[in-house]
Short mmCIF file of C-alpha atoms and ligand atoms in Angstrom, two decimals:
data_model
loop_
_atom_site.label_atom_id
_atom_site.label_comp_id
_atom_site.label_asym_id
_atom_site.label_seq_id
_atom_site.Cartn_x
_atom_site.Cartn_y
_atom_site.Cartn_z
CA MET A 1 84.39 49.64 -27.81
CA SER A 2 86.74 51.15 -30.65
CA GLN A 3 90.14 49.96 -31.11
CA PRO A 4 92.59 50.98 -28.17
CA LEU A 5 94.58 54.41 -28.54
CA LYS A 6 98.29 53.12 -27.97
CA LEU A 7 100.75 55.43 -26.63
CA GLY A 8 104.61 55.51 -26.52
CA VAL A 9 105.88 57.15 -23.29
CA ALA A 10 109.61 58.71 -23.58
CA GLY A 11 110.38 60.34 -20.43
CA LEU A 12 109.65 59.29 -17.23
CA GLY A 13 110.85 61.56 -14.61
CA THR A 14 108.24 64.19 -13.28
CA VAL A 15 105.58 64.53 -15.74
CA GLY A 16 105.92 61.22 -17.19
CA ALA A 17 105.77 59.24 -13.84
CA GLY A 18 102.37 61.39 -13.16
CA LEU A 19 100.78 60.74 -16.53
CA VAL A 20 101.47 56.50 -16.00
CA GLN A 21 99.94 57.15 -12.44
CA LEU A 22 97.15 59.27 -13.85
CA PHE A 23 96.14 56.39 -16.58
CA GLU A 24 96.40 53.65 -13.39
CA GLU A 25 94.03 55.48 -11.37
CA HIS A 26 91.47 56.65 -14.11
CA GLY A 27 92.11 54.50 -17.40
CA ALA A 28 88.83 52.57 -16.67
CA ARG A 29 86.83 55.30 -16.14
CA LEU A 30 88.44 57.31 -19.14
CA ALA A 31 88.07 54.18 -21.40
CA LEU A 32 83.87 54.05 -20.54
CA ALA A 33 83.56 57.93 -21.26
CA LEU A 34 85.66 57.75 -24.20
CA GLY A 35 84.18 54.58 -25.87
CA ARG A 36 87.84 53.28 -26.50
CA GLU A 37 90.71 52.19 -24.01
CA ILE A 38 94.16 54.25 -23.75
CA LYS A 39 96.91 51.71 -23.41
CA ILE A 40 100.64 52.27 -23.00
CA ALA A 41 102.54 50.29 -25.55
CA GLY A 42 105.80 51.57 -25.06
CA VAL A 43 108.23 53.61 -22.49
CA SER A 44 111.54 54.90 -22.28
CA ALA A 45 113.99 56.90 -20.48
CA ARG A 46 117.48 57.01 -19.60
CA SER A 47 117.84 54.61 -17.08
CA ARG A 48 115.77 51.15 -17.34
CA HIS A 49 116.23 50.08 -13.59
CA LYS A 50 115.63 53.08 -11.63
CA GLN A 51 112.75 53.29 -8.97
CA ARG A 52 110.12 55.65 -10.14
CA GLY A 53 107.24 54.56 -8.07
CA ILE A 54 105.21 53.74 -10.98
CA LYS A 55 104.04 50.03 -12.46
CA LEU A 56 106.15 49.39 -15.72
CA GLU A 57 106.17 45.40 -15.27
CA GLY A 58 105.33 43.92 -18.77
CA LEU A 59 105.57 47.26 -20.90
CA PRO A 60 108.00 47.27 -23.58
CA TRP A 61 111.03 49.23 -22.97
CA PHE A 62 112.82 51.37 -25.72
CA ASP A 63 116.38 52.53 -24.81
CA ALA A 64 116.23 54.66 -27.96
CA ALA A 65 113.41 56.98 -27.68
CA GLU A 66 113.48 57.63 -31.38
CA ARG A 67 112.72 54.03 -31.75
CA LEU A 68 109.97 54.02 -29.58
CA ALA A 69 108.52 57.51 -31.81
CA THR A 70 108.32 55.33 -35.32
CA ASP A 71 107.50 51.78 -33.75
CA PRO A 72 104.30 50.29 -35.41
CA ALA A 73 102.93 49.50 -32.11
CA ILE A 74 101.99 53.28 -31.19
CA ASP A 75 99.63 55.91 -32.48
CA VAL A 76 100.35 58.63 -30.21
CA PHE A 77 104.38 59.61 -29.15
CA VAL A 78 104.20 61.42 -25.91
CA GLU A 79 107.45 63.71 -25.56
CA LEU A 80 108.18 64.37 -21.80
CA ILE A 81 112.02 64.26 -21.82
CA GLY A 82 112.36 67.78 -22.33
CA GLY A 83 114.75 70.14 -24.12
CA GLU A 84 115.01 71.98 -27.33
CA GLU A 85 117.32 70.26 -29.58
CA GLY A 86 118.92 66.31 -28.85
CA VAL A 87 116.65 63.35 -28.27
CA ALA A 88 113.60 65.21 -27.87
CA ARG A 89 113.44 67.13 -31.12
CA SER A 90 115.06 64.29 -33.01
CA ALA A 91 111.93 61.91 -31.46
CA VAL A 92 109.40 64.36 -32.35
CA GLU A 93 110.36 64.79 -35.62
CA ALA A 94 110.72 60.91 -36.75
CA ALA A 95 107.17 60.32 -35.22
CA LEU A 96 105.27 63.01 -37.03
CA LYS A 97 107.21 62.03 -40.02
CA ALA A 98 106.10 58.48 -39.06
CA GLY A 99 102.54 59.95 -39.46
CA LYS A 100 102.28 59.39 -35.41
CA HIS A 101 100.27 62.21 -33.06
CA VAL A 102 102.58 63.98 -30.65
CA VAL A 103 101.83 64.93 -27.60
CA THR A 104 104.65 67.19 -25.36
CA ALA A 105 104.94 69.05 -22.53
CA ASN A 106 108.23 70.78 -24.12
CA LYS A 107 108.08 74.40 -24.09
CA ALA A 108 111.32 74.89 -25.16
CA LEU A 109 110.97 72.63 -28.44
CA LEU A 110 108.02 74.20 -29.48
CA ALA A 111 109.38 77.77 -28.62
CA LYS A 112 112.37 77.15 -30.82
CA HIS A 113 111.24 74.79 -33.35
CA GLY A 114 106.94 75.22 -33.20
CA THR A 115 106.23 76.60 -36.63
CA GLU A 116 108.09 73.83 -38.35
CA LEU A 117 106.82 71.04 -35.91
CA ALA A 118 103.40 72.49 -36.73
CA ARG A 119 103.90 72.63 -40.54
CA LEU A 120 105.18 69.12 -40.42
CA ALA A 121 102.28 68.19 -38.08
CA GLU A 122 99.90 69.14 -40.67
CA ALA A 123 101.21 67.75 -43.74
CA GLN A 124 101.13 64.14 -42.35
CA GLY A 125 97.44 65.08 -40.47
CA VAL A 126 98.20 64.03 -37.54
CA ALA A 127 97.97 66.15 -33.76
CA LEU A 128 100.91 68.21 -32.14
CA ASN A 129 99.02 68.69 -28.91
CA PHE A 130 101.11 71.01 -25.87
CA GLU A 131 98.57 72.09 -23.60
CA ALA A 132 101.26 71.08 -20.29
CA ALA A 133 104.20 73.51 -22.06
CA VAL A 134 102.45 76.55 -20.89
CA ALA A 135 101.34 77.08 -17.11
CA GLY A 136 101.02 73.05 -16.34
CA GLY A 137 97.77 72.21 -15.21
CA ILE A 138 96.02 75.69 -16.30
CA PRO A 139 94.04 75.04 -19.80
CA ILE A 140 95.24 78.01 -21.61
CA ILE A 141 96.49 76.47 -25.12
CA LYS A 142 92.86 75.45 -25.48
CA THR A 143 91.23 78.16 -24.14
CA LEU A 144 93.19 80.40 -26.31
CA ARG A 145 92.73 78.35 -29.57
CA GLU A 146 89.36 76.97 -29.07
CA ALA A 147 87.09 78.77 -26.47
CA LEU A 148 88.51 82.48 -27.03
CA ALA A 149 88.94 81.75 -30.70
CA GLY A 150 85.59 83.99 -31.69
CA ASN A 151 87.80 86.94 -30.53
CA GLN A 152 90.09 89.35 -31.64
CA ILE A 153 92.65 89.17 -28.49
CA ARG A 154 94.37 92.41 -27.43
CA ARG A 155 96.80 91.59 -25.01
CA VAL A 156 97.77 88.19 -23.01
CA TYR A 157 99.49 88.52 -19.81
CA GLY A 158 100.41 86.48 -16.87
CA ILE A 159 102.36 85.09 -14.06
CA LEU A 160 104.04 82.05 -15.98
CA ASN A 161 106.87 81.17 -13.77
CA GLY A 162 106.36 79.79 -10.13
CA THR A 163 109.77 79.86 -8.84
CA CYS A 164 109.88 83.80 -9.34
CA ASN A 165 106.11 84.18 -7.77
CA TYR A 166 107.32 82.50 -4.77
CA ILE A 167 110.74 84.46 -4.35
CA LEU A 168 108.81 87.81 -4.87
CA THR A 169 106.00 86.90 -2.53
CA GLN A 170 108.59 85.50 0.27
CA MET A 171 110.64 88.82 -0.11
CA GLN A 172 106.99 90.65 -0.04
CA GLU A 173 105.52 88.71 3.31
CA GLU A 174 108.60 88.11 4.98
CA HIS A 175 110.67 91.01 4.33
CA ARG A 176 113.68 88.91 3.14
CA ALA A 177 116.68 89.68 0.79
CA PHE A 178 116.25 88.20 -2.77
CA ALA A 179 119.43 85.96 -2.62
CA GLU A 180 118.29 84.82 0.54
CA VAL A 181 114.90 83.82 -0.38
CA LEU A 182 116.83 82.11 -3.81
CA LYS A 183 118.89 80.00 -1.61
CA GLU A 184 116.21 78.78 0.55
CA ALA A 185 113.69 78.03 -3.10
CA GLN A 186 117.07 76.03 -4.19
CA ASP A 187 116.99 74.15 -0.78
CA LYS A 188 113.44 73.43 -1.14
CA GLY A 189 113.45 72.08 -4.66
CA TYR A 190 111.58 75.04 -6.20
CA ALA A 191 114.46 76.65 -7.77
CA GLU A 192 116.94 74.51 -9.80
CA ALA A 193 120.89 74.33 -8.94
CA ASP A 194 121.56 76.97 -12.02
CA PRO A 195 118.27 79.19 -11.50
CA THR A 196 119.40 81.38 -14.14
CA PHE A 197 116.91 80.12 -16.82
CA ASP A 198 113.84 81.05 -14.34
CA ILE A 199 114.70 83.97 -12.58
CA GLY A 200 116.24 85.66 -15.73
CA GLY A 201 113.12 85.15 -17.20
CA PHE A 202 113.96 83.01 -20.05
CA ASP A 203 111.37 80.52 -18.90
CA THR A 204 108.60 82.77 -19.08
CA ALA A 205 109.79 83.85 -22.29
CA HIS A 206 109.55 80.30 -23.90
CA LYS A 207 106.07 80.17 -22.30
CA LEU A 208 105.11 83.72 -23.89
CA ALA A 209 106.15 82.72 -27.34
CA LEU A 210 103.59 80.10 -27.69
CA LEU A 211 100.64 82.28 -26.11
CA THR A 212 101.70 84.80 -28.57
CA SER A 213 101.68 82.39 -31.28
CA LEU A 214 98.15 81.25 -30.58
CA ALA A 215 96.59 84.70 -29.59
CA PHE A 216 97.42 86.73 -32.77
CA GLY A 217 98.18 83.91 -35.30
CA THR A 218 101.68 84.84 -35.96
CA LYS A 219 104.86 82.72 -36.36
CA VAL A 220 106.62 81.57 -33.01
CA ALA A 221 109.13 84.75 -32.53
CA LEU A 222 111.07 83.36 -29.52
CA ASP A 223 113.98 85.60 -30.51
CA HIS A 224 112.11 88.86 -30.64
CA ILE A 225 110.72 89.05 -27.12
CA HIS A 226 112.53 91.87 -24.71
CA VAL A 227 113.46 89.60 -21.63
CA GLU A 228 114.38 91.04 -18.35
CA GLY A 229 114.91 88.95 -14.86
CA ILE A 230 113.76 89.34 -11.18
CA GLN A 231 117.57 89.50 -10.05
CA GLY A 232 117.74 93.43 -9.67
CA ILE A 233 114.65 93.57 -7.47
CA SER A 234 115.50 94.65 -4.15
CA GLN A 235 113.38 94.87 -0.85
CA ALA A 236 113.48 98.86 -1.17
CA ASP A 237 111.89 98.24 -4.61
CA ILE A 238 109.00 95.81 -2.94
CA GLU A 239 108.53 97.85 0.40
CA ALA A 240 108.38 101.33 -1.66
CA ALA A 241 105.66 99.16 -3.99
CA ASP A 242 103.60 98.41 -0.99
CA ASP A 243 103.35 101.96 0.19
CA LEU A 244 102.33 103.08 -3.11
CA GLY A 245 99.58 100.27 -3.69
CA TYR A 246 101.76 97.73 -5.60
CA ARG A 247 102.93 94.32 -5.74
CA ILE A 248 106.08 93.38 -7.98
CA LYS A 249 105.36 90.34 -10.36
CA LEU A 250 107.26 88.93 -13.31
CA LEU A 251 105.03 89.18 -15.66
CA GLY A 252 105.44 87.75 -19.61
CA VAL A 253 102.90 90.18 -21.65
CA ALA A 254 101.97 90.16 -25.20
CA LEU A 255 99.94 93.45 -26.68
CA LEU A 256 98.58 93.94 -30.00
CA THR A 257 99.75 97.83 -30.89
CA ASP A 258 99.09 99.75 -34.07
CA SER A 259 102.80 99.29 -34.79
CA GLY A 260 103.18 95.39 -34.14
CA ILE A 261 103.02 93.17 -31.38
CA GLU A 262 104.99 93.79 -27.98
CA GLN A 263 106.39 90.60 -26.49
CA ARG A 264 108.29 91.47 -22.92
CA VAL A 265 109.44 89.64 -19.97
CA HIS A 266 109.97 91.88 -16.98
CA PRO A 267 109.05 92.41 -13.51
CA ALA A 268 106.13 94.95 -13.21
CA MET A 269 104.03 96.76 -10.69
CA VAL A 270 100.26 95.71 -10.67
CA PRO A 271 97.95 97.22 -8.43
CA LYS A 272 97.74 95.54 -5.18
CA HIS A 273 94.22 94.72 -5.01
CA SER A 274 94.19 93.41 -8.63
CA ALA A 275 93.42 89.12 -8.79
CA ILE A 276 96.93 89.11 -10.19
CA ALA A 277 98.55 90.87 -7.68
CA GLU A 278 97.12 88.26 -5.20
CA VAL A 279 98.38 85.17 -7.17
CA SER A 280 101.11 84.10 -4.30
CA GLY A 281 103.70 81.67 -3.82
CA VAL A 282 104.28 78.84 -6.89
CA THR A 283 101.02 79.58 -8.51
CA ASN A 284 100.56 80.57 -11.74
CA CYS A 285 97.64 82.73 -13.60
CA ILE A 286 96.92 84.11 -17.05
CA ALA A 287 94.99 86.64 -18.35
CA ILE A 288 93.40 87.39 -21.71
CA ASP A 289 91.77 90.60 -23.16
CA GLY A 290 89.22 89.63 -25.94
CA ASP A 291 87.47 91.99 -27.48
CA PHE A 292 84.00 89.98 -27.43
CA VAL A 293 84.73 88.23 -24.22
CA GLY A 294 86.58 91.00 -21.98
CA ASN A 295 89.11 90.10 -19.62
CA VAL A 296 89.36 86.47 -18.63
CA LEU A 297 91.68 85.23 -15.81
CA LEU A 298 92.57 81.70 -15.17
CA ALA A 299 94.73 80.55 -12.08
CA GLY A 300 95.64 77.35 -11.00
CA PRO A 301 98.95 74.88 -10.51
CA GLY A 302 101.77 76.02 -13.36
CA ALA A 303 103.83 72.78 -12.36
CA GLY A 304 103.94 69.57 -10.60
CA ALA A 305 103.54 66.07 -11.44
CA LYS A 306 100.16 65.79 -11.31
CA ALA A 307 98.83 68.89 -12.73
CA THR A 308 101.10 68.71 -15.46
CA ALA A 309 100.21 65.10 -16.06
CA SER A 310 96.39 66.25 -16.09
CA ALA A 311 97.06 68.79 -19.08
CA VAL A 312 99.16 65.92 -20.85
CA ALA A 313 96.00 63.48 -20.44
CA SER A 314 93.50 66.28 -21.91
CA ASP A 315 95.69 66.21 -25.15
CA ILE A 316 95.70 62.41 -25.19
CA LEU A 317 91.91 61.94 -24.71
CA ASP A 318 91.41 64.52 -27.37
CA VAL A 319 93.14 62.35 -29.75
CA ALA A 320 91.45 59.56 -28.52
CA ARG A 321 88.17 61.41 -29.52
CA GLY A 322 89.84 62.43 -33.33
CA ALA A 323 89.21 66.13 -32.06
CA PHE A 324 92.10 67.71 -32.81
CA ALA A 325 92.91 71.24 -34.89
CA ALA A 326 96.04 73.07 -36.23
CA PRO A 327 98.64 73.35 -33.61
CA PHE A 328 98.69 77.16 -33.33
CA GLY A 329 94.80 77.12 -33.82
CA VAL A 330 95.41 78.39 -37.74
CA PRO A 331 97.02 76.15 -40.16
CA ALA A 332 101.03 76.91 -39.85
CA ALA A 333 100.93 78.27 -43.70
CA GLY A 334 98.49 80.83 -42.37
CA LEU A 335 100.69 81.91 -39.69
CA LYS A 336 101.61 85.59 -40.14
CA PRO A 337 105.22 86.71 -39.82
CA TYR A 338 105.75 88.46 -36.30
CA ARG A 339 106.10 92.33 -36.53
CA ARG A 340 107.71 93.36 -33.52
CA ALA A 341 106.62 96.72 -31.86
CA ARG A 342 109.52 98.74 -31.13
CA LEU A 343 110.11 98.78 -26.94
CA GLY A 344 110.91 102.23 -26.98
CA GLN A 345 107.29 103.10 -28.32
CA HIS A 346 106.04 101.29 -25.35
CA GLN A 347 103.50 103.50 -23.62
CA GLY A 348 102.90 103.38 -19.97
CA ALA A 349 103.58 104.38 -16.68
CA TYR A 350 106.88 104.14 -14.83
CA TYR A 351 108.58 103.36 -11.56
CA VAL A 352 111.60 104.96 -10.51
CA ARG A 353 113.73 104.51 -7.71
CA LEU A 354 116.94 106.83 -7.09
CA SER A 355 119.43 107.07 -4.57
CA VAL A 356 119.62 111.08 -4.51
CA PHE A 357 122.71 112.82 -2.95
CA ASP A 358 121.01 115.31 -0.55
CA ARG A 359 122.33 118.77 -1.90
CA PRO A 360 121.02 121.66 -3.08
CA GLY A 361 119.85 121.83 -6.84
CA ALA A 362 119.67 117.77 -7.13
CA MET A 363 115.94 117.36 -7.16
CA ALA A 364 115.49 120.41 -9.15
CA SER A 365 118.01 118.67 -11.83
CA ILE A 366 116.49 115.68 -11.91
CA ALA A 367 112.65 117.34 -12.54
CA GLY A 368 114.23 119.16 -15.32
CA ARG A 369 116.03 116.44 -16.88
CA MET A 370 112.29 114.66 -16.84
CA GLY A 371 110.87 118.01 -18.22
CA GLU A 372 113.15 118.21 -20.86
CA ARG A 373 112.02 114.67 -22.42
CA GLY A 374 108.44 115.72 -21.74
CA VAL A 375 108.08 112.97 -18.77
CA SER A 376 105.70 114.46 -16.21
CA LEU A 377 105.42 113.13 -12.60
CA GLU A 378 102.35 111.95 -10.83
CA SER A 379 104.18 111.63 -7.33
CA ILE A 380 107.44 112.22 -5.43
CA VAL A 381 108.32 110.47 -2.37
CA GLN A 382 111.34 111.48 -0.67
CA ARG A 383 111.63 110.42 2.95
CA ARG A 384 113.48 107.75 5.35
CA PRO A 385 113.18 104.61 4.16
CA ARG A 386 111.39 101.83 6.03
CA TRP A 387 113.83 99.85 3.75
CA ALA A 388 117.13 98.99 4.31
CA LEU A 389 118.78 100.61 1.35
CA PRO A 390 122.36 99.65 0.75
CA GLY A 391 124.65 102.81 1.44
CA ILE A 392 121.33 104.84 2.67
CA ASP A 393 121.45 105.66 6.42
CA ALA A 394 118.15 105.94 7.87
CA LYS A 395 119.21 109.27 9.43
CA PRO A 396 120.65 110.85 6.36
CA LYS A 397 123.65 113.15 6.68
CA PRO A 398 123.93 115.90 4.44
CA GLY A 399 125.04 115.19 1.18
CA ALA A 400 124.37 111.39 1.90
CA PRO A 401 122.36 109.87 -0.55
CA THR A 402 118.60 109.57 0.26
CA ALA A 403 115.73 107.48 -1.57
CA VAL A 404 113.79 109.18 -3.67
CA ILE A 405 110.57 107.21 -5.33
CA LEU A 406 109.00 108.72 -8.78
CA ILE A 407 105.77 107.68 -10.52
CA THR A 408 105.19 109.12 -13.59
CA HIS A 409 102.02 109.56 -15.85
CA GLU A 410 102.01 107.93 -19.10
CA THR A 411 105.15 108.48 -21.08
CA THR A 412 107.30 106.61 -23.92
CA GLU A 413 109.92 103.74 -22.55
CA GLU A 414 112.65 105.94 -25.09
CA ALA A 415 111.57 109.03 -23.14
CA ILE A 416 111.96 107.56 -19.64
CA ARG A 417 115.07 105.64 -20.35
CA ALA A 418 117.05 109.05 -22.23
CA ALA A 419 115.55 111.14 -18.66
CA LEU A 420 117.42 108.33 -16.27
CA SER A 421 120.34 108.13 -18.56
CA ALA A 422 120.92 111.93 -18.23
CA ILE A 423 120.15 111.85 -14.33
CA HIS A 424 122.73 108.86 -14.00
CA ALA A 425 125.07 111.18 -16.05
CA ASP A 426 124.58 114.38 -14.02
CA GLY A 427 126.17 112.78 -11.02
CA ASN A 428 123.27 113.39 -8.37
CA VAL A 429 122.89 110.01 -7.78
CA SER A 430 125.14 107.37 -6.00
CA GLU A 431 123.76 104.18 -8.21
CA PRO A 432 122.28 103.53 -11.44
CA PRO A 433 118.25 104.51 -11.12
CA GLN A 434 115.97 101.48 -10.88
CA MET A 435 112.97 101.60 -13.37
CA ILE A 436 110.03 99.12 -13.24
CA ARG A 437 107.04 99.54 -15.54
CA ILE A 438 103.57 99.70 -14.43
CA GLU A 439 101.42 97.43 -15.85
CA PRO A 440 97.64 98.88 -16.58
CA LEU A 441 94.74 96.28 -15.55
N1 NAP S 501 108.05 69.21 -14.21
C1 NAP S 501 107.01 69.94 -14.25
O1 NAP S 501 106.43 70.48 -13.36
C2 NAP S 501 106.73 70.53 -15.60
C3 NAP S 501 105.53 71.31 -16.23
C4 NAP S 501 105.33 71.62 -17.04
C5 NAP S 501 106.20 71.40 -18.35
N2 NAP S 501 107.08 70.40 -18.23
C6 NAP S 501 107.94 69.55 -19.15
O2 NAP S 501 108.36 68.21 -19.17
C7 NAP S 501 109.23 67.78 -19.49
C8 NAP S 501 109.63 66.82 -18.62
O3 NAP S 501 110.24 67.59 -17.53
P1 NAP S 501 110.18 66.63 -15.93
O4 NAP S 501 110.11 67.69 -15.16
O5 NAP S 501 109.38 65.45 -16.34
O6 NAP S 501 111.66 66.26 -16.03
P2 NAP S 501 112.32 64.97 -15.40
O7 NAP S 501 112.03 64.69 -14.57
O8 NAP S 501 114.11 65.73 -15.85
O9 NAP S 501 112.66 64.06 -16.61
C9 NAP S 501 113.10 63.67 -17.72
C10 NAP S 501 112.91 62.28 -18.04
O10 NAP S 501 113.14 61.89 -19.58
C11 NAP S 501 114.31 61.19 -19.52
N3 NAP S 501 115.17 61.17 -20.48
C12 NAP S 501 116.52 62.07 -20.40
N4 NAP S 501 117.01 61.76 -21.70
C13 NAP S 501 116.61 60.85 -22.25
C14 NAP S 501 116.92 60.08 -22.91
N5 NAP S 501 117.90 60.75 -24.25
N6 NAP S 501 116.27 59.47 -23.92
C15 NAP S 501 115.11 58.76 -23.14
N7 NAP S 501 114.65 59.34 -21.99
C16 NAP S 501 115.48 60.69 -21.66
C17 NAP S 501 115.05 60.71 -18.29
O11 NAP S 501 115.02 59.87 -17.83
P3 NAP S 501 115.72 59.04 -16.32
O12 NAP S 501 114.49 59.40 -15.43
O13 NAP S 501 116.19 57.78 -16.72
O14 NAP S 501 116.63 60.03 -15.61
C18 NAP S 501 113.70 61.46 -17.38
O15 NAP S 501 112.44 59.85 -17.08
C19 NAP S 501 109.91 69.01 -20.11
O16 NAP S 501 109.84 69.20 -21.14
C20 NAP S 501 109.74 70.36 -19.21
O17 NAP S 501 109.64 71.41 -19.53
C21 NAP S 501 107.77 69.98 -16.51
#
C-alpha cells in the first residue's frame, strides 16, 4: 500500500456529513481499489458540539477552517462550507498557496473567482476539483473536461435547479398557482426561506458559468449571463403550453454562435415529448451537443447529502490516483476571454400571451405590429381559457380582455421585443405581454 491520502474536511453540514458517511461505508473497499487508504485527518465546522449523526470521535478538530487548510497533516483540503467570499474563499486560497489539493462543492466561489483560483492551483501543481458544484450527483464536470474533450461543443443546456423544476412540475401536474406551490416547497424544505437565489435563476446562472467555461475554454463570466427566473410563470402559461404541445422548464443555456457565446437562464418551452420535458420534480438534467458525439443527455439527482457526497468522493479519488487535469480543462493562461453574443440577435421562435381587449380592430393592429418588425406568426389561438386568468372572464363580455396565444416563426429577440412594446403602447392589451422563448431541441 502507498501512503494514505489525508483529508481536511471543512463544513460538516448536509454534504460534509454525507462525505464522512461515504468513507465510513466504503473506505475499506476504496482503499483496496486505490492501493492506498483515504483518511480524514482533521475536520472543521462552526459548532463543535452539534449532533451530526456521524462519527467524529478521535478526529482532530479545527475551529478555524483556514488553519485546517494549511495544516501539515493534510494533503487535500475539502471545502464544504459554501459562499463566494468569507471563510470558504480565504481557506481555499490558503490551502492552494500552501500546496494542498482542493476539492470543493462551492459553485458560488468558483463562478465568482474560478479563473484566478485555477491559475493559483496550476501554479502550485495541485488539483482544484469541483464535480459537486454543478448538478450534485451528475458527473457533468468530468464529462465535459474529459469524456467529451475531443468534441467542439456547440451547446450545453439543462435543468440545473431542483427547486424550480419541482415548482414547475407541481404547477403542471396539480394545476396549482406558483405562490401556493412555492409555499409548499418551503414547508417541505425543498426551497429556502429566502427563495430568490433559486427561483430568480441565480443558482442556475452560477452553474451555467462553470459549464460554459468548461465547454468553450473561456474565462468564467458570471456577470455576462442573461438571467430571468420563474416568478412570472402563471398557470395560464403552463396550461397554454400544454395545449400547444410544450412544457415550461427553467433552462440554463450556453450556445456558441458566430458572434460569440450566448449564456442565458430563463423559462423556456420544450416539446412535451422530449426527454428534457419529462425530467420532473427535483431531478436535474444536462444536454450537450458535440460535433462528433452528437447529443448526450445526463439526468440524475442534483442535490442531497448522498448524491453530492458521491461527486465529492470522485474528485478525492482522482487526487488519490494522481489523475487530475487543469480545473477548466485547458490551462488557466490559455482560457480565452469570454465574447458575449448580443441577446438581441438571439434567433428563435417565441410564445406570446396577450390579454387583448375584445374590440374591433384589436387583433388586426396586433398582427400589424408584428408584421412591421418582420415577425411572422405560426399560430394564433383566441378562445375561452380553460385556465383561470386574472381579470379574464370565462365568458368574455364585448370589450373585456380575452386571452390570445401567439407562436411566432423564428425571429430575433430584438424584433419580438420591439413588436411587443409597440402592442403594449397601443393600449389593446390589459397587461404587459408575456413572452417565453421556445428552445429548439
Ligand atoms: N446541499 C446540497 O445538496 C448541495 C449540492 C451541491 C453543492 N452544494 C454545495 O456544498 C456546499 C455545502 O453545502 P451544504 O448544503 O452542506 O451546507 P450546510 O448544510 O449549510 O453546511 C455548511 C457547513 O459549513 C459549516 N460552516 C459554516 N461557517 C463555517 C466557518 N466559518 N468555518 C467552518 N465551518 C463553517 C457549518 O457549520 P455548522 O454545522 O456548525 O453550522 C456547516 O457544517 C455549498 O457550497 C453548497 O453550494 C450543496
